[in-house]
mmCIF file of C-alpha atoms and ligand atoms in Angstrom:
data_model
loop_
_atom_site.group_PDB
_atom_site.id
_atom_site.type_symbol
_atom_site.label_atom_id
_atom_site.label_comp_id
_atom_site.label_asym_id
_atom_site.label_seq_id
_atom_site.Cartn_x
_atom_site.Cartn_y
_atom_site.Cartn_z
ATOM 1 C CA MET A 19 -9.917 -2.606 -45.607
ATOM 2 C CA LYS A 20 -6.817 -0.433 -44.963
ATOM 3 C CA ILE A 21 -5.813 -0.814 -41.534
ATOM 4 C CA ALA A 22 -2.907 1.195 -39.895
ATOM 5 C CA VAL A 23 -1.057 -0.540 -37.112
ATOM 6 C CA LEU A 24 0.791 1.115 -34.680
ATOM 7 C CA PRO A 25 2.064 -1.707 -31.939
ATOM 8 C CA GLY A 26 4.603 0.887 -29.906
ATOM 9 C CA ASP A 27 6.442 0.668 -26.732
ATOM 10 C CA GLY A 28 6.484 -1.870 -23.828
ATOM 11 C CA ILE A 29 3.461 -4.693 -24.203
ATOM 12 C CA GLY A 30 2.145 -2.990 -26.561
ATOM 13 C CA PRO A 31 3.642 -5.427 -29.707
ATOM 14 C CA GLU A 32 2.492 -8.475 -27.428
ATOM 15 C CA VAL A 33 -1.426 -7.149 -27.203
ATOM 16 C CA THR A 34 -1.798 -5.872 -31.024
ATOM 17 C CA ARG A 35 -0.191 -9.486 -31.922
ATOM 18 C CA GLU A 36 -3.167 -11.289 -31.005
ATOM 19 C CA ALA A 37 -5.433 -8.592 -31.994
ATOM 20 C CA VAL A 38 -3.504 -8.983 -35.835
ATOM 21 C CA ARG A 39 -3.836 -12.563 -35.426
ATOM 22 C CA VAL A 40 -7.378 -12.541 -34.565
ATOM 23 C CA LEU A 41 -8.940 -9.984 -37.503
ATOM 24 C CA GLU A 42 -7.165 -12.137 -40.074
ATOM 25 C CA MET A 43 -8.490 -15.425 -39.357
ATOM 26 C CA LEU A 44 -12.401 -14.066 -39.981
ATOM 27 C CA GLY A 45 -11.849 -13.518 -43.447
ATOM 28 C CA LEU A 46 -12.281 -10.541 -44.158
ATOM 29 C CA PRO A 47 -12.878 -8.829 -47.405
ATOM 30 C CA GLY A 48 -9.313 -7.337 -49.333
ATOM 31 C CA LEU A 49 -8.567 -7.250 -45.506
ATOM 32 C CA THR A 50 -4.922 -4.972 -45.725
ATOM 33 C CA LEU A 51 -2.012 -4.614 -43.178
ATOM 34 C CA PHE A 52 -0.125 -1.006 -42.287
ATOM 35 C CA ASP A 53 2.885 -1.121 -40.201
ATOM 36 C CA GLY A 54 4.027 2.231 -38.549
ATOM 37 C CA ASP A 55 6.611 3.546 -35.031
ATOM 38 C CA VAL A 56 4.882 5.120 -32.833
ATOM 39 C CA GLY A 57 5.839 6.228 -29.110
ATOM 40 C CA GLY A 58 9.301 5.201 -27.655
ATOM 41 C CA ILE A 59 10.340 3.011 -31.076
ATOM 42 C CA ALA A 60 10.094 5.230 -33.127
ATOM 43 C CA TYR A 61 11.467 8.634 -31.529
ATOM 44 C CA LYS A 62 14.719 5.652 -30.866
ATOM 45 C CA ARG A 63 14.060 5.229 -34.858
ATOM 46 C CA HIS A 64 13.934 8.429 -36.237
ATOM 47 C CA GLY A 65 14.401 10.949 -33.337
ATOM 48 C CA GLN A 66 10.580 11.650 -33.014
ATOM 49 C CA PRO A 67 7.796 10.145 -31.630
ATOM 50 C CA LEU A 68 5.014 10.648 -33.855
ATOM 51 C CA PRO A 69 7.369 10.485 -37.530
ATOM 52 C CA GLU A 70 5.150 12.003 -40.349
ATOM 53 C CA GLU A 71 5.352 9.033 -42.136
ATOM 54 C CA THR A 72 3.287 7.443 -39.433
ATOM 55 C CA LEU A 73 0.467 10.260 -40.014
ATOM 56 C CA THR A 74 0.526 9.565 -43.722
ATOM 57 C CA ILE A 75 -0.272 5.840 -43.575
ATOM 58 C CA ALA A 76 -2.926 6.435 -41.263
ATOM 59 C CA HIS A 77 -4.333 8.745 -43.198
ATOM 60 C CA ALA A 78 -4.495 6.771 -45.922
ATOM 61 C CA CYS A 79 -5.778 4.434 -43.962
ATOM 62 C CA ASP A 80 -9.709 3.244 -42.947
ATOM 63 C CA ALA A 81 -9.594 1.805 -39.223
ATOM 64 C CA VAL A 82 -6.053 2.464 -37.092
ATOM 65 C CA LEU A 83 -5.063 -0.094 -34.783
ATOM 66 C CA PHE A 84 -2.515 0.572 -31.505
ATOM 67 C CA GLY A 85 -0.645 -1.495 -29.182
ATOM 68 C CA ALA A 86 0.372 1.486 -27.117
ATOM 69 C CA VAL A 87 2.939 4.005 -25.857
ATOM 70 C CA GLY A 88 4.769 4.919 -23.145
ATOM 71 C CA ASP A 89 8.955 4.164 -21.878
ATOM 72 C CA PRO A 90 10.424 4.713 -18.320
ATOM 73 C CA GLU A 91 14.142 5.320 -21.240
ATOM 74 C CA CYS A 92 12.296 8.370 -22.573
ATOM 75 C CA ASP A 93 10.653 10.471 -19.587
ATOM 76 C CA GLY A 94 13.278 11.931 -19.297
ATOM 77 C CA LEU A 95 13.560 13.501 -23.086
ATOM 78 C CA GLU A 96 11.566 16.966 -23.383
ATOM 79 C CA ARG A 97 7.739 16.868 -23.442
ATOM 80 C CA LYS A 98 7.414 16.898 -27.674
ATOM 81 C CA LEU A 99 9.418 14.042 -28.093
ATOM 82 C CA ARG A 100 8.066 11.992 -24.827
ATOM 83 C CA PRO A 101 5.600 8.958 -26.728
ATOM 84 C CA GLU A 102 2.976 9.999 -25.327
ATOM 85 C CA GLN A 103 2.659 12.324 -27.691
ATOM 86 C CA ALA A 104 1.854 9.788 -30.167
ATOM 87 C CA ILE A 105 -0.900 8.872 -29.071
ATOM 88 C CA LEU A 106 -1.959 12.674 -28.555
ATOM 89 C CA GLY A 107 -0.845 14.235 -32.606
ATOM 90 C CA LEU A 108 -2.791 10.694 -33.227
ATOM 91 C CA ARG A 109 -5.660 11.936 -31.978
ATOM 92 C CA LYS A 110 -5.496 15.591 -31.820
ATOM 93 C CA HIS A 111 -4.138 14.609 -36.030
ATOM 94 C CA LEU A 112 -7.054 13.006 -36.688
ATOM 95 C CA GLY A 113 -9.199 14.871 -35.585
ATOM 96 C CA LEU A 114 -10.298 12.034 -33.227
ATOM 97 C CA PHE A 115 -12.134 13.876 -30.451
ATOM 98 C CA ALA A 116 -14.342 10.861 -28.627
ATOM 99 C CA ASN A 117 -14.171 8.722 -27.547
ATOM 100 C CA LEU A 118 -16.105 5.557 -26.327
ATOM 101 C CA ARG A 119 -15.169 3.525 -23.354
ATOM 102 C CA PRO A 120 -17.363 1.079 -22.578
ATOM 103 C CA ALA A 121 -16.825 -1.102 -18.825
ATOM 104 C CA ARG A 122 -19.295 -4.014 -19.251
ATOM 105 C CA VAL A 123 -19.505 -7.143 -16.245
ATOM 106 C CA PHE A 124 -19.584 -10.294 -18.801
ATOM 107 C CA ALA A 125 -22.716 -12.178 -17.848
ATOM 108 C CA GLY A 126 -21.840 -14.960 -15.005
ATOM 109 C CA LEU A 127 -18.414 -13.159 -14.550
ATOM 110 C CA GLU A 128 -19.207 -11.323 -11.757
ATOM 111 C CA HIS A 129 -16.272 -12.646 -9.822
ATOM 112 C CA LEU A 130 -13.756 -10.930 -11.650
ATOM 113 C CA SER A 131 -14.488 -7.723 -10.506
ATOM 114 C CA PRO A 132 -13.628 -6.313 -6.681
ATOM 115 C CA LEU A 133 -17.125 -6.172 -5.819
ATOM 116 C CA LYS A 134 -19.592 -7.816 -4.322
ATOM 117 C CA PRO A 135 -21.195 -10.192 -7.315
ATOM 118 C CA GLU A 136 -24.541 -8.685 -6.966
ATOM 119 C CA ILE A 137 -23.238 -4.840 -7.114
ATOM 120 C CA ALA A 138 -20.672 -5.638 -10.326
ATOM 121 C CA ARG A 139 -23.682 -7.369 -12.163
ATOM 122 C CA THR A 140 -25.034 -3.968 -12.695
ATOM 123 C CA LEU A 141 -21.844 -2.776 -14.543
ATOM 124 C CA ASP A 142 -23.126 -1.741 -17.666
ATOM 125 C CA VAL A 143 -21.553 1.789 -19.140
ATOM 126 C CA MET A 144 -19.747 3.226 -21.704
ATOM 127 C CA ILE A 145 -17.673 5.680 -20.839
ATOM 128 C CA VAL A 146 -17.678 8.227 -23.769
ATOM 129 C CA ARG A 147 -14.730 11.267 -23.181
ATOM 130 C CA GLU A 148 -13.758 14.499 -25.027
ATOM 131 C CA LEU A 149 -10.507 12.770 -26.081
ATOM 132 C CA THR A 150 -8.982 16.292 -28.237
ATOM 133 C CA GLY A 151 -9.604 19.436 -25.795
ATOM 134 C CA ASP A 152 -8.911 20.321 -22.259
ATOM 135 C CA ILE A 153 -6.590 20.991 -19.171
ATOM 136 C CA TYR A 154 -4.767 18.068 -22.456
ATOM 137 C CA PHE A 155 -4.508 20.295 -25.345
ATOM 138 C CA GLY A 156 -3.839 23.670 -23.560
ATOM 139 C CA ASP A 157 -1.212 25.665 -23.640
ATOM 140 C CA LYS A 158 0.742 24.641 -20.656
ATOM 141 C CA GLY A 159 5.072 25.885 -18.995
ATOM 142 C CA GLU A 160 6.798 25.925 -16.311
ATOM 143 C CA ARG A 161 7.845 29.512 -14.651
ATOM 144 C CA ALA A 162 8.681 30.836 -12.180
ATOM 145 C CA ALA A 163 6.925 31.790 -8.541
ATOM 146 C CA SER A 164 6.027 34.821 -6.914
ATOM 147 C CA ASP A 165 8.675 33.002 -4.040
ATOM 148 C CA GLY A 166 11.063 32.689 -6.500
ATOM 149 C CA SER A 167 10.343 28.047 -6.787
ATOM 150 C CA ARG A 168 9.600 26.459 -9.209
ATOM 151 C CA GLU A 169 6.260 26.605 -11.147
ATOM 152 C CA GLY A 170 4.278 24.704 -13.189
ATOM 153 C CA TRP A 171 1.201 25.504 -14.697
ATOM 154 C CA ASP A 172 -2.000 24.006 -16.777
ATOM 155 C CA MET A 173 -5.078 25.808 -19.279
ATOM 156 C CA MET A 174 -8.088 23.811 -18.547
ATOM 157 C CA SER A 175 -10.336 24.926 -21.375
ATOM 158 C CA TYR A 176 -13.406 24.340 -23.647
ATOM 159 C CA CYS A 177 -15.618 26.379 -25.814
ATOM 160 C CA GLU A 178 -19.141 25.732 -26.264
ATOM 161 C CA THR A 179 -18.682 24.302 -29.467
ATOM 162 C CA GLU A 180 -16.369 21.317 -28.453
ATOM 163 C CA VAL A 181 -18.635 20.414 -25.432
ATOM 164 C CA GLN A 182 -21.836 20.440 -28.329
ATOM 165 C CA ARG A 183 -19.808 17.818 -30.684
ATOM 166 C CA ILE A 184 -19.624 15.738 -27.949
ATOM 167 C CA ALA A 185 -23.088 16.284 -26.112
ATOM 168 C CA ARG A 186 -23.759 14.889 -29.633
ATOM 169 C CA VAL A 187 -21.973 11.468 -29.188
ATOM 170 C CA ALA A 188 -22.903 10.360 -26.145
ATOM 171 C CA PHE A 189 -27.050 10.978 -26.816
ATOM 172 C CA ARG A 190 -26.528 9.531 -30.489
ATOM 173 C CA THR A 191 -24.865 6.367 -27.904
ATOM 174 C CA ALA A 192 -27.650 6.936 -25.845
ATOM 175 C CA ARG A 193 -29.959 5.256 -28.243
ATOM 176 C CA SER A 194 -28.486 2.573 -28.416
ATOM 177 C CA ARG A 195 -28.261 1.736 -24.745
ATOM 178 C CA ASP A 196 -31.412 3.275 -22.549
ATOM 179 C CA CYS A 197 -31.049 6.813 -23.065
ATOM 180 C CA ARG A 198 -29.429 7.928 -20.187
ATOM 181 C CA VAL A 199 -26.788 10.035 -19.966
ATOM 182 C CA CYS A 200 -24.970 11.400 -17.262
ATOM 183 C CA SER A 201 -22.942 14.040 -17.406
ATOM 184 C CA VAL A 202 -19.605 14.009 -15.266
ATOM 185 C CA ASP A 203 -17.474 17.667 -14.423
ATOM 186 C CA LYS A 204 -16.642 19.485 -11.704
ATOM 187 C CA ALA A 205 -19.322 23.347 -12.519
ATOM 188 C CA ASN A 206 -19.138 23.208 -8.087
ATOM 189 C CA VAL A 207 -15.275 25.056 -8.609
ATOM 190 C CA LEU A 208 -14.417 25.104 -12.042
ATOM 191 C CA GLU A 209 -14.967 27.859 -14.982
ATOM 192 C CA THR A 210 -14.779 24.535 -17.803
ATOM 193 C CA SER A 211 -17.429 22.555 -15.441
ATOM 194 C CA GLN A 212 -19.980 25.301 -16.219
ATOM 195 C CA VAL A 213 -19.220 26.354 -19.230
ATOM 196 C CA TRP A 214 -19.365 21.761 -20.277
ATOM 197 C CA ARG A 215 -22.925 21.775 -17.974
ATOM 198 C CA ASP A 216 -24.955 24.696 -19.644
ATOM 199 C CA THR A 217 -23.598 24.317 -22.613
ATOM 200 C CA VAL A 218 -24.361 19.704 -22.161
ATOM 201 C CA LYS A 219 -27.837 21.024 -21.011
ATOM 202 C CA ALA A 220 -28.638 23.684 -24.201
ATOM 203 C CA ALA A 221 -28.338 20.876 -26.085
ATOM 204 C CA ALA A 222 -30.731 18.030 -24.433
ATOM 205 C CA GLY A 223 -33.178 20.367 -25.444
ATOM 206 C CA SER A 224 -33.212 18.640 -29.330
ATOM 207 C CA HIS A 225 -32.907 15.382 -27.536
ATOM 208 C CA PRO A 226 -36.337 15.434 -25.601
ATOM 209 C CA ASP A 227 -35.983 10.981 -25.418
ATOM 210 C CA ILE A 228 -32.334 11.961 -23.815
ATOM 211 C CA GLU A 229 -33.090 11.026 -19.234
ATOM 212 C CA LEU A 230 -30.205 13.795 -18.876
ATOM 213 C CA SER A 231 -28.798 14.117 -14.984
ATOM 214 C CA HIS A 232 -24.987 16.210 -14.094
ATOM 215 C CA MET A 233 -22.572 15.017 -11.394
ATOM 216 C CA TYR A 234 -20.015 15.888 -10.011
ATOM 217 C CA VAL A 235 -16.463 13.704 -10.927
ATOM 218 C CA ASP A 236 -16.231 13.370 -7.316
ATOM 219 C CA ASN A 237 -18.920 11.932 -6.513
ATOM 220 C CA ALA A 238 -19.164 9.778 -9.638
ATOM 221 C CA ALA A 239 -15.130 7.105 -8.740
ATOM 222 C CA MET A 240 -17.569 6.728 -5.854
ATOM 223 C CA GLN A 241 -21.175 5.845 -7.661
ATOM 224 C CA ILE A 242 -19.637 3.999 -9.843
ATOM 225 C CA ILE A 243 -17.649 1.965 -7.664
ATOM 226 C CA SER A 244 -21.176 1.287 -4.660
ATOM 227 C CA ASN A 245 -24.404 2.209 -7.231
ATOM 228 C CA PRO A 246 -23.063 1.549 -10.941
ATOM 229 C CA ALA A 247 -26.454 0.410 -11.921
ATOM 230 C CA GLN A 248 -27.755 4.075 -12.422
ATOM 231 C CA PHE A 249 -24.943 4.598 -15.520
ATOM 232 C CA GLY A 250 -25.631 4.397 -18.691
ATOM 233 C CA VAL A 251 -23.864 7.094 -20.821
ATOM 234 C CA ILE A 252 -21.239 8.861 -19.290
ATOM 235 C CA LEU A 253 -20.889 12.438 -20.715
ATOM 236 C CA THR A 254 -17.124 14.171 -19.833
ATOM 237 C CA GLY A 255 -14.237 15.697 -20.067
ATOM 238 C CA ASN A 256 -10.645 14.350 -20.962
ATOM 239 C CA LEU A 257 -9.188 14.259 -18.210
ATOM 240 C CA PHE A 258 -11.981 12.894 -16.137
ATOM 241 C CA GLY A 259 -12.967 10.328 -18.413
ATOM 242 C CA ASP A 260 -8.985 9.030 -18.305
ATOM 243 C CA ILE A 261 -8.923 8.724 -14.920
ATOM 244 C CA LEU A 262 -13.022 7.155 -14.200
ATOM 245 C CA SER A 263 -11.694 4.477 -17.361
ATOM 246 C CA ASP A 264 -8.994 3.118 -15.554
ATOM 247 C CA LEU A 265 -11.409 2.676 -12.139
ATOM 248 C CA ALA A 266 -14.485 2.110 -14.165
ATOM 249 C CA SER A 267 -11.592 -1.436 -15.684
ATOM 250 C CA ALA A 268 -10.989 -2.029 -11.948
ATOM 251 C CA ALA A 269 -14.382 -2.783 -11.597
ATOM 252 C CA VAL A 270 -15.097 -4.795 -14.387
ATOM 253 C CA GLY A 271 -11.736 -6.706 -13.062
ATOM 254 C CA SER A 272 -9.084 -5.352 -15.218
ATOM 255 C CA ILE A 273 -7.796 -3.577 -16.680
ATOM 256 C CA GLY A 274 -6.437 -5.657 -20.331
ATOM 257 C CA LEU A 275 -10.419 -5.721 -19.818
ATOM 258 C CA LEU A 276 -11.488 -2.818 -21.610
ATOM 259 C CA PRO A 277 -10.809 -1.311 -25.043
ATOM 260 C CA SER A 278 -11.439 1.604 -26.350
ATOM 261 C CA ALA A 279 -12.198 3.497 -30.462
ATOM 262 C CA SER A 280 -11.659 7.345 -30.849
ATOM 263 C CA MET A 281 -14.029 8.660 -33.471
ATOM 264 C CA GLY A 282 -14.282 11.981 -35.064
ATOM 265 C CA ASP A 283 -16.277 13.258 -38.597
ATOM 266 C CA ARG A 284 -14.200 11.464 -41.324
ATOM 267 C CA ALA A 285 -16.326 8.961 -43.002
ATOM 268 C CA THR A 286 -14.659 6.104 -45.934
ATOM 269 C CA GLU A 287 -15.292 3.897 -47.730
ATOM 270 C CA PHE A 288 -17.445 1.527 -45.448
ATOM 271 C CA GLY A 289 -18.448 4.125 -42.474
ATOM 272 C CA ARG A 290 -16.016 6.037 -40.189
ATOM 273 C CA PHE A 291 -12.203 6.874 -39.217
ATOM 274 C CA GLY A 292 -11.385 5.318 -36.362
ATOM 275 C CA LEU A 293 -8.135 4.695 -34.139
ATOM 276 C CA TYR A 294 -8.367 1.899 -31.902
ATOM 277 C CA GLU A 295 -6.487 0.700 -28.186
ATOM 278 C CA PRO A 296 -7.027 -0.773 -25.331
ATOM 279 C CA ILE A 297 -7.433 1.556 -22.925
ATOM 280 C CA HIS A 298 -4.068 0.517 -20.321
ATOM 281 C CA GLY A 299 -0.579 1.313 -20.636
ATOM 282 C CA SER A 300 2.819 -0.249 -22.144
ATOM 283 C CA ALA A 301 2.585 -1.791 -18.812
ATOM 284 C CA PRO A 302 7.233 -1.517 -18.442
ATOM 285 C CA ASP A 303 6.635 -3.915 -15.490
ATOM 286 C CA ILE A 304 5.436 -7.540 -17.682
ATOM 287 C CA ALA A 305 7.194 -5.757 -20.288
ATOM 288 C CA GLY A 306 8.762 -9.037 -22.778
ATOM 289 C CA GLN A 307 7.433 -11.935 -20.801
ATOM 290 C CA GLY A 308 3.642 -12.988 -22.533
ATOM 291 C CA LYS A 309 2.097 -11.462 -19.764
ATOM 292 C CA ALA A 310 0.492 -9.296 -20.444
ATOM 293 C CA ASN A 311 -3.643 -10.437 -21.152
ATOM 294 C CA PRO A 312 -4.380 -9.651 -25.274
ATOM 295 C CA MET A 313 -7.969 -9.031 -24.738
ATOM 296 C CA ALA A 314 -8.685 -5.389 -24.708
ATOM 297 C CA THR A 315 -7.073 -4.949 -27.834
ATOM 298 C CA ILE A 316 -8.744 -8.426 -29.490
ATOM 299 C CA LEU A 317 -11.829 -5.959 -27.820
ATOM 300 C CA SER A 318 -10.875 -3.291 -29.755
ATOM 301 C CA ALA A 319 -10.633 -4.827 -32.480
ATOM 302 C CA ALA A 320 -14.039 -5.571 -32.067
ATOM 303 C CA MET A 321 -15.016 -2.215 -31.617
ATOM 304 C CA MET A 322 -13.570 -1.043 -35.079
ATOM 305 C CA LEU A 323 -15.671 -3.237 -37.440
ATOM 306 C CA ARG A 324 -18.330 -2.708 -35.755
ATOM 307 C CA HIS A 325 -17.523 1.060 -36.122
ATOM 308 C CA SER A 326 -15.713 1.100 -38.527
ATOM 309 C CA PHE A 327 -16.386 -1.746 -40.632
ATOM 310 C CA GLY A 328 -19.717 -2.289 -40.455
ATOM 311 C CA ARG A 329 -19.486 -5.449 -39.558
ATOM 312 C CA GLU A 330 -21.345 -5.769 -36.373
ATOM 313 C CA ALA A 331 -22.142 -9.954 -36.097
ATOM 314 C CA ASP A 332 -18.210 -10.449 -36.878
ATOM 315 C CA ALA A 333 -17.369 -7.361 -33.679
ATOM 316 C CA VAL A 334 -19.835 -9.839 -32.187
ATOM 317 C CA ARG A 335 -18.372 -12.762 -32.920
ATOM 318 C CA ILE A 336 -14.932 -11.726 -31.232
ATOM 319 C CA GLU A 337 -16.705 -10.441 -28.179
ATOM 320 C CA THR A 338 -18.553 -13.331 -27.690
ATOM 321 C CA ALA A 339 -15.653 -15.755 -28.381
ATOM 322 C CA VAL A 340 -13.988 -13.604 -25.154
ATOM 323 C CA GLU A 341 -16.330 -14.163 -22.747
ATOM 324 C CA ARG A 342 -16.050 -18.044 -23.499
ATOM 325 C CA ALA A 343 -12.593 -17.330 -23.051
ATOM 326 C CA LEU A 344 -12.817 -15.965 -19.883
ATOM 327 C CA ALA A 345 -15.933 -18.104 -18.454
ATOM 328 C CA ASP A 346 -14.003 -21.375 -20.531
ATOM 329 C CA GLY A 347 -11.755 -20.059 -17.089
ATOM 330 C CA ILE A 348 -8.426 -18.091 -19.632
ATOM 331 C CA ARG A 349 -6.972 -15.909 -17.044
ATOM 332 C CA GLY A 350 -3.357 -13.876 -17.828
ATOM 333 C CA GLY A 351 -2.187 -13.696 -13.994
ATOM 334 C CA ASP A 352 -3.834 -9.471 -14.409
ATOM 335 C CA LEU A 353 -7.366 -11.356 -13.236
ATOM 336 C CA GLY A 354 -5.265 -14.380 -10.481
ATOM 337 C CA GLY A 355 -4.642 -17.027 -13.264
ATOM 338 C CA ASP A 356 -1.415 -17.780 -15.495
ATOM 339 C CA HIS A 357 -2.254 -18.167 -18.863
ATOM 340 C CA GLY A 358 -0.152 -16.063 -20.846
ATOM 341 C CA THR A 359 0.040 -13.218 -24.113
ATOM 342 C CA GLU A 360 -0.344 -16.101 -26.538
ATOM 343 C CA GLU A 361 -1.822 -19.188 -25.379
ATOM 344 C CA ILE A 362 -4.719 -16.476 -24.314
ATOM 345 C CA GLY A 363 -4.728 -14.872 -27.605
ATOM 346 C CA ALA A 364 -4.727 -18.938 -28.928
ATOM 347 C CA ALA A 365 -7.830 -19.867 -26.726
ATOM 348 C CA VAL A 366 -9.855 -16.334 -27.355
ATOM 349 C CA ARG A 367 -9.516 -17.686 -30.947
ATOM 350 C CA GLU A 368 -10.396 -21.159 -31.285
ATOM 351 C CA ARG A 369 -13.747 -20.071 -29.808
ATOM 352 C CA LEU A 370 -14.447 -17.612 -32.562
HETATM 353 P P1 LIG B 22 -0.121 1.240 -17.163
HETATM 354 O O1 LIG B 22 -1.578 1.075 -18.069
HETATM 355 O O2 LIG B 22 0.542 0.654 -18.479
HETATM 356 O O3 LIG B 22 -0.221 0.291 -16.512
HETATM 357 C C1 LIG B 22 -0.825 -0.203 -14.620
HETATM 358 C C2 LIG B 22 -1.030 -1.405 -14.713
HETATM 359 O O4 LIG B 22 -1.980 -2.361 -15.095
HETATM 360 C C3 LIG B 22 0.465 -2.027 -14.429
HETATM 361 O O5 LIG B 22 0.424 -2.700 -13.385
HETATM 362 C C4 LIG B 22 0.727 -3.438 -15.351
HETATM 363 O O6 LIG B 22 1.461 -3.986 -15.770
HETATM 364 C C5 LIG B 22 -1.127 -3.749 -15.568
HETATM 365 N N1 LIG B 22 -1.356 -3.820 -16.934
HETATM 366 C C6 LIG B 22 -1.612 -3.119 -17.764
HETATM 367 N N2 LIG B 22 -2.646 -3.670 -19.444
HETATM 368 C C7 LIG B 22 -2.508 -4.899 -18.580
HETATM 369 C C8 LIG B 22 -2.426 -6.132 -19.892
HETATM 370 N N3 LIG B 22 -3.261 -5.601 -21.121
HETATM 371 N N4 LIG B 22 -2.451 -6.602 -19.270
HETATM 372 C C9 LIG B 22 -1.979 -7.381 -17.197
HETATM 373 N N5 LIG B 22 -1.254 -6.476 -16.853
HETATM 374 C C10 LIG B 22 -1.535 -4.551 -17.339
HETATM 375 O O7 LIG B 22 0.129 2.386 -16.704
HETATM 376 P P2 LIG B 22 0.593 3.486 -16.587
HETATM 377 O O8 LIG B 22 2.200 1.941 -15.732
HETATM 378 O O9 LIG B 22 0.931 3.810 -15.504
HETATM 379 O O10 LIG B 22 1.842 3.231 -17.246
HETATM 380 C C11 LIG B 22 2.556 3.057 -17.845
HETATM 381 C C12 LIG B 22 2.674 3.955 -19.474
HETATM 382 O O11 LIG B 22 2.249 3.778 -20.586
HETATM 383 C C13 LIG B 22 4.011 5.432 -19.477
HETATM 384 O O12 LIG B 22 4.855 5.299 -20.337
HETATM 385 C C14 LIG B 22 1.926 5.860 -19.950
HETATM 386 O O13 LIG B 22 2.148 7.515 -20.345
HETATM 387 C C15 LIG B 22 1.736 5.740 -20.350
HETATM 388 N N6 LIG B 22 0.102 4.781 -21.477
HETATM 389 C C16 LIG B 22 0.262 4.525 -22.177
HETATM 390 C C17 LIG B 22 -1.499 4.620 -22.955
HETATM 391 C C18 LIG B 22 -1.565 4.656 -24.235
HETATM 392 O O14 LIG B 22 -0.859 4.928 -25.233
HETATM 393 N N7 LIG B 22 -3.042 4.656 -24.911
HETATM 394 C C19 LIG B 22 -2.027 4.321 -21.584
HETATM 395 C C20 LIG B 22 -1.614 4.752 -20.251
HETATM 396 C C21 LIG B 22 -0.474 4.299 -19.857
HETATM 397 C C1 LIG B 23 -5.261 6.332 -22.634
HETATM 398 C C2 LIG B 23 -3.824 7.058 -21.544
HETATM 399 C C3 LIG B 23 -3.793 8.879 -21.854
HETATM 400 C C4 LIG B 23 -4.484 9.330 -21.376
HETATM 401 C C5 LIG B 23 -2.264 8.852 -22.576
HETATM 402 C C6 LIG B 23 -0.463 7.751 -22.721
HETATM 403 C C7 LIG B 23 -1.525 9.746 -23.151
HETATM 404 O O1 LIG B 23 -3.337 7.458 -20.063
HETATM 405 O O2 LIG B 23 -5.407 7.014 -22.834
HETATM 406 O O3 LIG B 23 -5.682 6.674 -21.860
HETATM 407 O O4 LIG B 23 -3.928 10.463 -20.754
HETATM 408 O O5 LIG B 23 -5.039 9.463 -23.130
HETATM 409 MN MN1 LIG B 24 -5.003 6.800 -19.882
#
């Protein structure tokens, strides 16, 4: 079981360390870890946010455990040298078009959510976010506007084949839940979204067991907070999925709790190659202080065992340990507590 560990910047190394300790504790057969530099730290060491060597390591492994990238010192660099290009480049180079972001309020932990408990307890959604297209990867640039002022532009687009393959992932994912898929777009304004909606509708034709609905993204943002029970799987594009997943994390209680899995078509000896990362960033405001909540990264390691290594029982063990730690009052500052990163990691391992 070869895993590339790419900790990155800010709190990335702090939270990744705890997830690695959890993986090591499970006594997985043949577990071998390979470290690589990504993000601002890679730029500082190698002059590039995603060095060739790191890509080679990722390619040679069965899965990637990723921390976070982003460094305020690098925000002034030209875009292709910025830390964020590392994660975008990995997703693109590794063909990871499907991003699964589960957001669920654990039973008995409704009080962690800012929502009323009776609403919070109904939140259990899987956001299926397209990850290698949309305005993220279109042409972009800067030009002079007609009045001579600076004008920035970014091209948003989706083609049918990109939408078809992510829709199929959403439909398959919904089958292991309760078959409800809500496709979120902005078809009332955007041509990209009209093609998205038409394509999702057509793709649903060959999945008659799926109950498909459509919603505009502004309404979806409102509905996730006010009536989360209506959502099983949310199928959406790259930009909307990015925004809605941070929103959903706040409804759960903290961004420090949400894991993610990014998958493509590549098969490995064990199952399917994937990249696993918390949905949060490098949190420069708390980096280096031992305050970050590592649970999102630990839960990402659980998703790795489930989706890339076929080890459902181990995944559930990790998830249960996190849930118990929370139930026992273990909380980082993000949840109003004062447990540090290492303390939270140790508390989860004790409960494994
Ligand atoms: P962020 O997610 O890093 O932080 C947002 C807020 O949440 C901050 O107050 C932070 O302290 C808090 N937070 C985040 N994770 C936490 C955790 N595990 N425990 C406790 N608190 C936590 O978002 P941002 O501040 O907008 O971005 C910071 C940098 O991270 C930027 O450079 C951004 O581009 C980058 N970023 C990277 C990724 C990624 O690597 N996948 C994701 C998001 C943002
Ligand atoms: C995320 C992040 C990334 C994204 C950034 C850092 C490129 O916000 O993983 O959610 O926008 O996808
Ligand atoms: Mn994001």
